[in-house]
JSON list of C-alpha atoms in Angstrom, two decimals:
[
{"chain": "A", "resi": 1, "resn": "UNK", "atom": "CA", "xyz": [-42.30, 25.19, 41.12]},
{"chain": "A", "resi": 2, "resn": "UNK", "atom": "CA", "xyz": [-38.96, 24.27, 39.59]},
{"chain": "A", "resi": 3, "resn": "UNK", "atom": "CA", "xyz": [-36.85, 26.09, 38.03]},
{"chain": "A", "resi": 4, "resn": "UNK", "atom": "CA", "xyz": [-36.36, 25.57, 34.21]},
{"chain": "A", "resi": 5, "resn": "UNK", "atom": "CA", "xyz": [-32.71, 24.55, 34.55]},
{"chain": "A", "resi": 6, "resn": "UNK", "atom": "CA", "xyz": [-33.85, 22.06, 36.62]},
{"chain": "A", "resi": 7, "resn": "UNK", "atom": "CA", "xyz": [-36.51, 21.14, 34.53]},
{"chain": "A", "resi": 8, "resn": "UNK", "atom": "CA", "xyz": [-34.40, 20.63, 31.82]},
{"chain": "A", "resi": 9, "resn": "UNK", "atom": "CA", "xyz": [-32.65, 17.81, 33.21]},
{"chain": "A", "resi": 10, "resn": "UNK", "atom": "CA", "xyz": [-36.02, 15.59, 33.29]},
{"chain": "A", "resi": 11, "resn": "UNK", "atom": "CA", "xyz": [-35.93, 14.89, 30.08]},
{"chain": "A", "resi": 12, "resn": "UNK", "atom": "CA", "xyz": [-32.89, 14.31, 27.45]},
{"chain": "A", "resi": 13, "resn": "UNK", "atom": "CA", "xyz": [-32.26, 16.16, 24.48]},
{"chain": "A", "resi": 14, "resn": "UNK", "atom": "CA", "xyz": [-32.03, 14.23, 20.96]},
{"chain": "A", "resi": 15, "resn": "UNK", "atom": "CA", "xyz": [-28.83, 13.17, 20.62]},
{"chain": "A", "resi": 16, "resn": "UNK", "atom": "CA", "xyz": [-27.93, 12.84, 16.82]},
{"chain": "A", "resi": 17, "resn": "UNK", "atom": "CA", "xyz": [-29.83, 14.68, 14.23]},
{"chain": "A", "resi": 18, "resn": "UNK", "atom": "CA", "xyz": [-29.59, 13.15, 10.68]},
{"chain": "A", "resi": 19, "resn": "UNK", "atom": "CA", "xyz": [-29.88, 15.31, 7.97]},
{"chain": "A", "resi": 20, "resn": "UNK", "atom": "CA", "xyz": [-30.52, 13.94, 3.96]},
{"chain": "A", "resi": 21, "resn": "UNK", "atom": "CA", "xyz": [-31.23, 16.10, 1.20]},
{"chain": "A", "resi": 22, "resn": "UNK", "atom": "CA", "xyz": [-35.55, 16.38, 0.35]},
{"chain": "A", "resi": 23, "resn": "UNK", "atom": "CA", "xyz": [-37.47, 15.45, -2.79]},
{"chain": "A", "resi": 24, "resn": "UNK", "atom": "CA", "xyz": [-37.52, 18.75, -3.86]},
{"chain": "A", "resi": 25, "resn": "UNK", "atom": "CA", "xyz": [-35.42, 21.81, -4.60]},
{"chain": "A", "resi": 26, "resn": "UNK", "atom": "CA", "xyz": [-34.75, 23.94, -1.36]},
{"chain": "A", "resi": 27, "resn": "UNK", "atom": "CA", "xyz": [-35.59, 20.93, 0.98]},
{"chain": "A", "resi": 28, "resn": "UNK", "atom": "CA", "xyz": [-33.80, 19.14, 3.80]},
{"chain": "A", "resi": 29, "resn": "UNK", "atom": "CA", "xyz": [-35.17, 15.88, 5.42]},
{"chain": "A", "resi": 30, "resn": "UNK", "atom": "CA", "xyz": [-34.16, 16.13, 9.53]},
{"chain": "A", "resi": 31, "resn": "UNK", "atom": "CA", "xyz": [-34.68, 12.75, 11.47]},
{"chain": "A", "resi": 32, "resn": "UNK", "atom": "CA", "xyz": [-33.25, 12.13, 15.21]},
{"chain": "A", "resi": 33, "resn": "UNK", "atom": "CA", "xyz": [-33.67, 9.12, 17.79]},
{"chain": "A", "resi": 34, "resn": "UNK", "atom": "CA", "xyz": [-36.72, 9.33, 19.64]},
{"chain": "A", "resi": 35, "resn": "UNK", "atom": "CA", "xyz": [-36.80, 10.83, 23.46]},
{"chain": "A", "resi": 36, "resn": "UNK", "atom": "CA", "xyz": [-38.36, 9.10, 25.79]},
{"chain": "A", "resi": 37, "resn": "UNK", "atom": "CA", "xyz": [-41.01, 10.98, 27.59]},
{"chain": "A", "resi": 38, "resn": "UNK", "atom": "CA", "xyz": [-41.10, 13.39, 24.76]},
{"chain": "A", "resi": 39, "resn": "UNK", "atom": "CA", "xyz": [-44.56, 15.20, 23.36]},
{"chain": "A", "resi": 40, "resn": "UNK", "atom": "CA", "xyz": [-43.22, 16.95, 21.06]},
{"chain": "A", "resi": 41, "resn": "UNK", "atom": "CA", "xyz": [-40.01, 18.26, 19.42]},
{"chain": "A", "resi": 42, "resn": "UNK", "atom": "CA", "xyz": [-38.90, 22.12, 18.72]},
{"chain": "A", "resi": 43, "resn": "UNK", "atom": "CA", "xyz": [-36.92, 22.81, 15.62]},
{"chain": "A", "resi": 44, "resn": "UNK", "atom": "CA", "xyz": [-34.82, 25.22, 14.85]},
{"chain": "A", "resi": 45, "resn": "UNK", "atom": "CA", "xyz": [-32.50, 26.36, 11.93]},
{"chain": "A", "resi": 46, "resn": "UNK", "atom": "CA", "xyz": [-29.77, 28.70, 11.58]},
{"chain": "A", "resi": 47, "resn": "UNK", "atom": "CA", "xyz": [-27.82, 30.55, 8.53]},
{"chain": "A", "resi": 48, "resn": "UNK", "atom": "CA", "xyz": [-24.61, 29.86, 8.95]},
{"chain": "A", "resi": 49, "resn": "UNK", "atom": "CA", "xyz": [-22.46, 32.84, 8.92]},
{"chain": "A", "resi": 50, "resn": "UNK", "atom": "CA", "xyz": [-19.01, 33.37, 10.57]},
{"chain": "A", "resi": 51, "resn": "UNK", "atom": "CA", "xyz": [-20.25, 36.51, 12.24]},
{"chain": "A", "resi": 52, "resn": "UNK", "atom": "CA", "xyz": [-22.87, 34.98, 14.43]},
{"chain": "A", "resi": 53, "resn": "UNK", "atom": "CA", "xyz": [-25.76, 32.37, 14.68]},
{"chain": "A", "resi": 54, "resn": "UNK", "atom": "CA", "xyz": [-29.29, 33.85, 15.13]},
{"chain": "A", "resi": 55, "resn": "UNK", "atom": "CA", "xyz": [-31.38, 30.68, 15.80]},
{"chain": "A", "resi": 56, "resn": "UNK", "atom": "CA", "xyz": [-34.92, 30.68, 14.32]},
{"chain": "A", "resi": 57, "resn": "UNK", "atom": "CA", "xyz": [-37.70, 27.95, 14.88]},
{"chain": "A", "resi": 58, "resn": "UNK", "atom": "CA", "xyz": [-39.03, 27.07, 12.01]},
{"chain": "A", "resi": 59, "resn": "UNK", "atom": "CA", "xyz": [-41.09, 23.91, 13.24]},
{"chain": "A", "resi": 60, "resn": "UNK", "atom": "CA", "xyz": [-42.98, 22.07, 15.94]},
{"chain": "A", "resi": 61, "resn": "UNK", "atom": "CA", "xyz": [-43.71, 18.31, 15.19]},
{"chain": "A", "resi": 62, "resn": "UNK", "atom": "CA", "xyz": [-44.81, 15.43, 17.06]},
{"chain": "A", "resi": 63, "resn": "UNK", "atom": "CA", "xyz": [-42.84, 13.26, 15.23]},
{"chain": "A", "resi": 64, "resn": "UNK", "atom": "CA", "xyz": [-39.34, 12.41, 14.90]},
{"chain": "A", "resi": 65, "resn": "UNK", "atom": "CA", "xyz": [-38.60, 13.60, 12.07]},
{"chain": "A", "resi": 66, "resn": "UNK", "atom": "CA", "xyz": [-39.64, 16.36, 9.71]},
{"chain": "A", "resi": 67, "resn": "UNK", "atom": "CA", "xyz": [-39.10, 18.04, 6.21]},
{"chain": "A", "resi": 68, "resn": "UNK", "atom": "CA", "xyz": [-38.22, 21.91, 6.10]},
{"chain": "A", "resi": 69, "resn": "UNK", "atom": "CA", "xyz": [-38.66, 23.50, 2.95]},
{"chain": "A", "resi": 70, "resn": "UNK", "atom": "CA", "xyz": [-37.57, 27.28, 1.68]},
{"chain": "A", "resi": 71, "resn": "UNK", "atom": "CA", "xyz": [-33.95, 26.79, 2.09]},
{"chain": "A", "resi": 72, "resn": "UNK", "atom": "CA", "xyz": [-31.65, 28.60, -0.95]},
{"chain": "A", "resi": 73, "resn": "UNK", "atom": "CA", "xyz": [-29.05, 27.19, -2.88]},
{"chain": "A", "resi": 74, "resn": "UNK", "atom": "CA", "xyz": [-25.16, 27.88, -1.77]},
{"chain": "A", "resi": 75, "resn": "UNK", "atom": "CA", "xyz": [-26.70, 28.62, 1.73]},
{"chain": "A", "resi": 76, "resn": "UNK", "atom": "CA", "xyz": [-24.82, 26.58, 4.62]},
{"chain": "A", "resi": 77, "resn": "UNK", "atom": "CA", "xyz": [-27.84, 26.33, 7.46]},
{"chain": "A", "resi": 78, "resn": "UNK", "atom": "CA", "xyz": [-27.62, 24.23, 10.50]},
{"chain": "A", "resi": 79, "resn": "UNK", "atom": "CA", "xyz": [-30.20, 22.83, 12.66]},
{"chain": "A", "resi": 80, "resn": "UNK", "atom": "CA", "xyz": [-30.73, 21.64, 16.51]},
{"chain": "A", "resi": 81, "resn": "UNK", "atom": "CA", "xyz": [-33.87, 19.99, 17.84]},
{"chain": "A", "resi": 82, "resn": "UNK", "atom": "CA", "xyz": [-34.92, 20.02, 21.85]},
{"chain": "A", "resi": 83, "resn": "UNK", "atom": "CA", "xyz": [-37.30, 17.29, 23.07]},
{"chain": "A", "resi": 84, "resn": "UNK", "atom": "CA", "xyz": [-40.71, 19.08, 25.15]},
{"chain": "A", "resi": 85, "resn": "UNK", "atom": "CA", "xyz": [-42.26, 16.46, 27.78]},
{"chain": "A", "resi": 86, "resn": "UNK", "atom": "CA", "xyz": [-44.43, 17.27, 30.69]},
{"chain": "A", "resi": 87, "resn": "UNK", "atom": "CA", "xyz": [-41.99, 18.64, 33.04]},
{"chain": "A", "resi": 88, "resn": "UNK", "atom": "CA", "xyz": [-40.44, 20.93, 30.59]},
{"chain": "A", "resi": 89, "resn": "UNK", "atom": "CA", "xyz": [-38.22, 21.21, 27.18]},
{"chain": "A", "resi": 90, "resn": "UNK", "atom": "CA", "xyz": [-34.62, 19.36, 26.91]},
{"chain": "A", "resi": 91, "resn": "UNK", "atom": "CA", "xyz": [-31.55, 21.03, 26.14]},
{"chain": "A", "resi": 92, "resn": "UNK", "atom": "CA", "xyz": [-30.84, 21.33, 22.50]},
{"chain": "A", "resi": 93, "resn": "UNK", "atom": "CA", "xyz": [-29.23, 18.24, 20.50]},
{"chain": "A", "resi": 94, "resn": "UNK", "atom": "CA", "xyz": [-26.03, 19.21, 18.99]},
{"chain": "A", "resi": 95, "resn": "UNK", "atom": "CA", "xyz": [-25.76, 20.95, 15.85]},
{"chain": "A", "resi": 96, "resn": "UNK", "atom": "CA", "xyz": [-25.94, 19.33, 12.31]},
{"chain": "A", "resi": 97, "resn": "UNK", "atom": "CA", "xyz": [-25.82, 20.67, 8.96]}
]
């Protein structure tokens, strides 16, 4: 069985995440480059604060691209997404927001 370090270099993370502003109040849309190999894709969001990040995933998609909802006004959030194929979940894209 391999280790998940090693696992983590069979599959590349998403490389540029674009982020554009939703149809609705309190929405962001998130799109990235597909992975190749990739199942699925792990999102995750964090408040940005100068004190520290806690990361939080807030969706699981097979697409690549999705809509998050719930966000507040005069909030600064940021976002990474990780690619999950077969042999085990990417590293996580940089960070966008």
């Amino acid at each position: 069985m391999k280790k998940m370090t090693e696992d983590k270099k069979n599959i590349n993370a998403p490389e540029i995440i674009y982020a554009t502003r939703g149809d609705n109040k309190g929405e962001i849309n998130l799109h990235w480059d597909s992975v190749p190999g990739a199942s699925s894709y792990i999102i995750q969001q964090s408040a940005y604060t100068a004190a520290e990040k806690k990361w939080k995933t807030v969706d699981i998609t097979f697409n690549s691209f999705c809509t998050l909802s719930g966000l507040k006004q005069n909030r600064k959030y940021t976002f990474r997404v990780s690619a999950v194929s077969l042999s085990g979940q990417s590293c996580w894209s940089p960070e966008t927001g």
